[in-house]
Short mmCIF file of C-alpha atoms and ligand atoms in Angstrom, two decimals:
data_model
loop_
_atom_site.label_atom_id
_atom_site.label_comp_id
_atom_site.label_asym_id
_atom_site.label_seq_id
_atom_site.Cartn_x
_atom_site.Cartn_y
_atom_site.Cartn_z
CA MET Y 1 20.33 1.57 10.45
CA ASP Y 2 17.42 -0.75 11.23
CA ASP Y 3 15.07 -1.68 8.45
CA ALA Y 4 11.83 0.29 8.57
CA LEU Y 5 9.94 -2.98 8.27
CA ARG Y 6 11.20 -6.51 8.72
CA VAL Y 7 8.75 -9.34 8.10
CA SER Y 8 9.91 -12.83 9.10
CA ASN Y 9 8.22 -16.17 8.46
CA LEU Y 10 4.82 -14.55 8.25
CA ARG Y 11 1.86 -16.86 8.00
CA VAL Y 12 -1.78 -15.75 7.75
CA VAL Y 13 -4.67 -18.23 7.75
CA ARG Y 14 -7.99 -17.24 6.18
CA GLY Y 15 -10.83 -19.71 6.10
CA ALA Y 16 -9.13 -23.01 6.79
CA ARG Y 17 -5.89 -22.48 4.86
CA PRO Y 18 -2.78 -20.33 4.97
CA VAL Y 19 -3.02 -17.70 2.23
CA VAL Y 20 0.29 -16.09 3.21
CA ASP Y 21 2.97 -18.59 4.15
CA ASP Y 22 6.58 -18.28 5.26
CA VAL Y 23 6.94 -14.76 3.90
CA THR Y 24 10.18 -12.97 4.78
CA PHE Y 25 11.32 -9.60 3.43
CA THR Y 26 12.42 -6.13 4.49
CA ALA Y 27 11.39 -2.63 3.45
CA ARG Y 28 13.81 0.23 3.89
CA ALA Y 29 13.37 3.94 4.48
CA GLY Y 30 13.86 5.95 1.32
CA ARG Y 31 12.63 3.18 -0.97
CA ILE Y 32 9.41 2.10 -2.64
CA LEU Y 33 8.73 -1.64 -2.54
CA GLY Y 34 6.21 -3.11 -4.99
CA VAL Y 35 4.18 -6.15 -3.94
CA LEU Y 36 3.31 -7.99 -7.14
CA GLY Y 37 1.59 -11.24 -8.06
CA PRO Y 38 -1.53 -12.62 -9.68
CA ASN Y 39 -5.07 -12.38 -8.30
CA GLY Y 40 -5.51 -14.29 -5.08
CA ALA Y 41 -1.76 -14.54 -4.42
CA GLY Y 42 -2.13 -13.05 -0.93
CA LYS Y 43 -0.98 -9.45 -1.52
CA SER Y 44 -3.87 -7.72 0.28
CA THR Y 45 -3.75 -10.28 3.08
CA LEU Y 46 -0.06 -9.58 3.59
CA VAL Y 47 -0.61 -5.83 3.77
CA LYS Y 48 -3.57 -6.20 6.14
CA ALA Y 49 -1.51 -8.36 8.48
CA ILE Y 50 1.26 -5.74 8.54
CA ALA Y 51 -1.35 -3.05 9.17
CA GLY Y 52 -2.58 -5.04 12.19
CA ILE Y 53 -5.99 -5.82 10.73
CA LEU Y 54 -5.51 -9.59 10.41
CA PRO Y 55 -3.92 -11.94 12.96
CA TYR Y 56 -0.70 -13.66 11.95
CA ASP Y 57 2.05 -15.99 13.04
CA GLY Y 58 5.67 -14.94 12.57
CA ASP Y 59 7.32 -11.61 13.27
CA ILE Y 60 6.71 -8.07 12.08
CA ASP Y 61 9.34 -5.61 13.30
CA LEU Y 62 9.07 -1.85 12.86
CA GLU Y 63 12.41 -0.05 13.12
CA GLY Y 64 13.65 -2.91 15.26
CA LEU Y 65 10.58 -3.09 17.55
CA SER Y 66 8.22 -6.05 17.44
CA ALA Y 67 4.82 -4.83 16.23
CA ALA Y 68 3.22 -7.38 18.56
CA GLN Y 69 4.65 -5.47 21.55
CA LEU Y 70 3.18 -2.12 20.48
CA ASP Y 71 -0.24 -0.98 21.61
CA ARG Y 72 -2.81 -0.09 18.96
CA ALA Y 73 -2.19 3.66 19.10
CA GLU Y 74 1.58 3.29 18.91
CA ARG Y 75 1.25 0.95 15.96
CA ALA Y 76 -1.18 3.34 14.25
CA ARG Y 77 1.31 6.19 14.66
CA ARG Y 78 3.98 4.10 12.95
CA ILE Y 79 2.04 2.46 10.10
CA ALA Y 80 -0.35 4.14 7.69
CA TYR Y 81 -2.55 1.97 5.51
CA VAL Y 82 -4.49 2.91 2.39
CA PRO Y 83 -7.02 0.11 1.72
CA GLN Y 84 -8.33 -0.76 -1.71
CA GLN Y 85 -11.78 0.34 -0.63
CA SER Y 86 -13.44 1.74 2.44
CA GLU Y 87 -16.11 -0.07 4.41
CA LEU Y 88 -17.25 3.29 5.76
CA ARG Y 89 -21.03 3.72 5.52
CA SER Y 90 -21.76 6.63 7.89
CA PRO Y 91 -22.14 10.07 6.29
CA LEU Y 92 -18.94 11.66 7.59
CA SER Y 93 -17.48 14.60 5.73
CA VAL Y 94 -14.20 14.11 3.93
CA ARG Y 95 -12.44 16.26 6.53
CA GLU Y 96 -13.86 14.05 9.32
CA VAL Y 97 -12.63 10.91 7.54
CA VAL Y 98 -9.15 12.39 7.16
CA ALA Y 99 -9.24 13.40 10.85
CA GLN Y 100 -9.51 9.68 11.73
CA GLY Y 101 -5.84 9.55 10.79
CA ARG Y 102 -5.10 11.67 13.89
CA TYR Y 103 -7.03 9.61 16.47
CA ALA Y 104 -3.93 7.71 17.55
CA HIS Y 105 -2.21 11.06 18.24
CA HIS Y 106 -4.76 12.34 20.74
CA VAL Y 107 -5.56 9.30 22.83
CA GLY Y 108 -7.10 10.53 26.09
CA ARG Y 109 -7.82 13.99 24.66
CA ILE Y 110 -11.21 14.86 23.22
CA ARG Y 111 -10.18 17.78 21.06
CA GLY Y 112 -7.48 17.86 18.46
CA THR Y 113 -4.62 20.35 18.67
CA ASP Y 114 -3.46 22.91 16.15
CA GLY Y 115 -0.86 20.32 15.16
CA ASP Y 116 -3.62 17.82 14.40
CA ARG Y 117 -5.51 20.37 12.33
CA SER Y 118 -2.49 21.37 10.31
CA ALA Y 119 -1.61 17.70 9.66
CA ILE Y 120 -5.16 17.15 8.39
CA GLU Y 121 -5.09 20.15 6.07
CA ARG Y 122 -1.63 19.28 4.79
CA ALA Y 123 -2.70 15.70 4.05
CA ILE Y 124 -5.84 16.88 2.25
CA HIS Y 125 -3.70 19.17 0.13
CA LEU Y 126 -1.07 16.51 -0.69
CA ALA Y 127 -3.74 13.99 -1.71
CA GLU Y 128 -5.47 16.55 -3.96
CA ALA Y 129 -8.64 16.32 -1.92
CA ALA Y 130 -9.10 20.02 -1.03
CA SER Y 131 -12.08 20.48 -3.36
CA LEU Y 132 -13.78 17.50 -1.67
CA ALA Y 133 -13.15 18.45 1.95
CA ASP Y 134 -16.68 19.45 2.93
CA ARG Y 135 -18.54 16.78 0.97
CA PRO Y 136 -19.92 13.55 2.47
CA PHE Y 137 -17.40 10.76 1.91
CA THR Y 138 -20.10 8.28 0.87
CA ALA Y 139 -21.22 10.60 -1.95
CA LEU Y 140 -17.82 10.47 -3.68
CA SER Y 141 -16.72 8.49 -6.73
CA GLN Y 142 -14.29 5.59 -6.28
CA GLY Y 143 -11.32 7.66 -7.44
CA GLU Y 144 -12.26 10.54 -5.16
CA ARG Y 145 -12.58 8.12 -2.23
CA GLN Y 146 -9.18 6.68 -2.99
CA ARG Y 147 -7.63 10.16 -2.71
CA VAL Y 148 -9.39 10.72 0.63
CA LEU Y 149 -8.15 7.39 1.99
CA LEU Y 150 -4.65 8.46 0.97
CA ALA Y 151 -5.17 11.76 2.80
CA ARG Y 152 -6.29 9.88 5.95
CA ALA Y 153 -3.13 7.78 5.79
CA LEU Y 154 -0.89 10.82 5.27
CA ALA Y 155 -2.56 12.60 8.22
CA THR Y 156 -1.13 9.93 10.53
CA GLU Y 157 2.39 11.14 9.64
CA ALA Y 158 3.48 7.50 10.01
CA ARG Y 159 6.77 6.86 8.22
CA LEU Y 160 5.77 3.45 6.91
CA LEU Y 161 3.09 3.77 4.24
CA LEU Y 162 1.21 0.71 2.97
CA LEU Y 163 -0.96 1.13 -0.12
CA ASP Y 164 -3.19 -1.51 -1.67
CA GLU Y 165 -3.63 -0.88 -5.41
CA PRO Y 166 -3.55 2.90 -4.86
CA THR Y 167 -4.06 3.83 -8.51
CA ALA Y 168 -6.80 1.28 -9.29
CA ALA Y 169 -9.53 3.94 -9.48
CA LEU Y 170 -7.40 6.94 -10.48
CA ASP Y 171 -7.24 8.62 -13.86
CA VAL Y 172 -3.81 8.80 -15.44
CA GLY Y 173 -3.10 12.35 -14.22
CA HIS Y 174 -3.98 11.63 -10.61
CA ALA Y 175 -2.10 8.33 -10.79
CA LEU Y 176 1.11 9.96 -12.03
CA ARG Y 177 0.89 12.72 -9.43
CA LEU Y 178 0.32 10.10 -6.73
CA TYR Y 179 3.50 8.28 -7.77
CA ARG Y 180 5.41 11.55 -7.81
CA LEU Y 181 4.17 12.21 -4.27
CA LEU Y 182 5.28 8.73 -3.16
CA ARG Y 183 8.71 9.37 -4.63
CA THR Y 184 8.92 12.69 -2.74
CA LEU Y 185 7.87 10.99 0.50
CA ALA Y 186 10.45 8.24 -0.03
CA LYS Y 187 13.14 10.89 -0.54
CA ALA Y 188 12.03 12.42 2.76
CA GLY Y 189 12.69 9.10 4.48
CA TYR Y 190 9.38 7.26 4.28
CA ALA Y 191 9.36 3.52 3.62
CA ILE Y 192 6.63 2.75 1.11
CA LEU Y 193 5.08 -0.58 0.23
CA ALA Y 194 2.54 -0.67 -2.60
CA VAL Y 195 0.49 -3.56 -3.96
CA LEU Y 196 0.39 -3.04 -7.71
CA HIS Y 197 -1.04 -4.85 -10.70
CA PRO Y 198 0.29 -2.76 -13.62
CA LEU Y 199 3.84 -3.99 -14.09
CA GLU Y 200 4.80 -0.91 -16.10
CA GLU Y 201 3.88 1.25 -13.10
CA ALA Y 202 5.95 -1.00 -10.86
CA LEU Y 203 8.86 -0.70 -13.27
CA ASP Y 204 8.64 3.08 -13.45
CA TRP Y 205 7.98 3.89 -9.82
CA THR Y 206 9.21 1.16 -7.45
CA ASP Y 207 12.80 0.44 -6.47
CA ASP Y 208 12.39 -3.12 -5.25
CA ALA Y 209 9.73 -5.76 -5.65
CA ILE Y 210 8.53 -9.00 -4.16
CA VAL Y 211 6.32 -11.33 -6.16
CA LEU Y 212 3.82 -13.53 -4.35
CA GLU Y 213 2.39 -16.70 -5.81
CA ARG Y 214 -0.07 -18.79 -3.78
CA GLY Y 215 0.96 -17.02 -0.59
CA ARG Y 216 4.72 -17.39 -0.95
CA ILE Y 217 7.43 -15.06 -2.21
CA VAL Y 218 8.75 -16.55 -5.45
CA LEU Y 219 10.84 -13.60 -6.69
CA SER Y 220 12.41 -10.59 -4.99
CA GLY Y 221 15.03 -7.97 -5.71
CA ALA Y 222 15.43 -4.80 -7.73
CA THR Y 223 12.17 -4.30 -9.65
CA ARG Y 224 13.96 -4.12 -12.99
CA GLU Y 225 15.56 -7.51 -12.38
CA VAL Y 226 12.37 -9.05 -11.03
CA ILE Y 227 10.32 -7.98 -14.04
CA ARG Y 228 13.00 -9.13 -16.45
CA ALA Y 229 13.06 -12.58 -14.87
CA GLY Y 230 11.61 -15.29 -17.09
CA SER Y 231 9.62 -16.77 -14.24
CA LEU Y 232 7.36 -13.72 -14.15
CA GLU Y 233 6.00 -14.85 -17.51
CA ARG Y 234 5.21 -18.26 -16.05
CA ILE Y 235 3.61 -16.76 -12.95
CA TYR Y 236 1.23 -14.58 -14.95
CA GLY Y 237 0.87 -16.96 -17.91
CA VAL Y 238 1.96 -14.37 -20.50
CA HIS Y 239 4.90 -13.69 -22.77
CA LEU Y 240 6.93 -10.49 -22.56
CA VAL Y 241 6.84 -8.78 -25.97
CA PRO Y 242 10.42 -8.38 -27.18
CA ASN Y 243 11.50 -4.73 -27.49
CA GLY Y 244 8.10 -3.52 -26.26
CA ALA Y 245 7.99 -0.71 -23.70
CA LEU Y 246 6.62 -3.33 -21.33
CA GLY Y 247 4.18 -5.21 -23.49
CA PHE Y 248 2.80 -8.58 -22.62
CA ARG Y 249 0.82 -10.92 -24.83
CA LEU Y 250 -1.09 -14.08 -24.18
CA PRO Y 251 0.83 -17.21 -25.18
CA GLN Y 252 -1.32 -18.20 -28.18
CA GLU Y 253 -1.15 -14.77 -29.88
CA GLU Y 254 1.40 -14.03 -32.58
CA PRO Y 255 3.38 -10.84 -31.96
CA SER Y 256 2.37 -8.13 -34.44
N1 ATP J 301 -12.25 -13.62 4.24
C1 ATP J 301 -11.66 -14.63 3.59
N2 ATP J 301 -11.91 -15.92 3.91
C2 ATP J 301 -11.32 -16.93 3.27
N3 ATP J 301 -10.43 -16.77 2.26
C3 ATP J 301 -10.15 -15.51 1.91
C4 ATP J 301 -10.73 -14.38 2.54
N4 ATP J 301 -10.25 -13.27 1.96
C5 ATP J 301 -9.40 -13.66 1.01
N5 ATP J 301 -9.33 -15.02 0.96
C6 ATP J 301 -8.52 -15.81 0.06
O1 ATP J 301 -7.16 -15.54 0.34
C7 ATP J 301 -6.41 -15.56 -0.85
C8 ATP J 301 -5.59 -14.30 -0.95
O2 ATP J 301 -6.49 -13.20 -1.08
P1 ATP J 301 -5.93 -11.72 -1.24
O3 ATP J 301 -7.10 -10.80 -1.27
O4 ATP J 301 -4.89 -11.50 -0.22
O5 ATP J 301 -5.25 -11.82 -2.68
P2 ATP J 301 -4.62 -10.67 -3.60
O6 ATP J 301 -3.28 -11.15 -4.02
O7 ATP J 301 -4.69 -9.37 -2.91
O8 ATP J 301 -5.62 -10.73 -4.83
P3 ATP J 301 -6.13 -9.59 -5.89
O9 ATP J 301 -4.98 -9.30 -6.79
O10 ATP J 301 -7.23 -10.31 -6.59
O11 ATP J 301 -6.61 -8.40 -5.09
C9 ATP J 301 -7.39 -15.77 -2.00
O12 ATP J 301 -7.36 -17.11 -2.40
C10 ATP J 301 -8.72 -15.42 -1.39
O13 ATP J 301 -9.75 -16.17 -2.00
#
């Protein structure tokens, strides 16, 4: 079977310099891939390039098809992207924001179908956004917005799901339920790629991981192996606390 996503020799220039450079990896259906690395390593840039928001050099293949050969609507039906934050400023209702996830499905048609409407309601339900559905998106808290952006992505029904720090604004209950949902989607055949900072969340919920440092992949493999690797301590400038659940300490501190 083809990989759901194959990224080869990807290079993305922002400002005057490459901030993602020579990045090659694959993501497979049925698995959750964590994208790890310190601030500024290029994680969001990588995800935006895959989502088609930033120009790139190199190849991005989706189920064996070059993303560069797909038109915008076809690409949008294949890749769903949950950004860290929304730039949306207009006072759309939550349901209208989620409906944006269906635009690529009714190109050339003005009105959505029953299928569109049921996909929207299902996505709102899965993302725990039902109680927000009629409120203006811009009046929501950060965590509420994050759930709505997830719903918009799910409404696309794309089988490759990209999430940029999806739990950053979520309380612990919503965060755990989000991970459980991602696991369910992976079991149903989705390929999931999530940028994550909390390494304990990566350890608990991702199967594989890549670690970026200054735009390049410096570690990759099964998440458990990646996090155990000594070089992760160097990359983040911390020490792994022996026998801790997944505790880290700064180098100058004595372990308690
Ligand atoms: N619009 C821009 N113009 C120029 N440089 C940029 C731009 N956006 C980001 N960068 C730079 O690109 C690099 C990678 O940024 P990116 O947001 O991809 O990092 P990240 O790994 O997602 O970081 P974080 O963990 O802090 O979210 C950083 O050095 C950043 O300063």
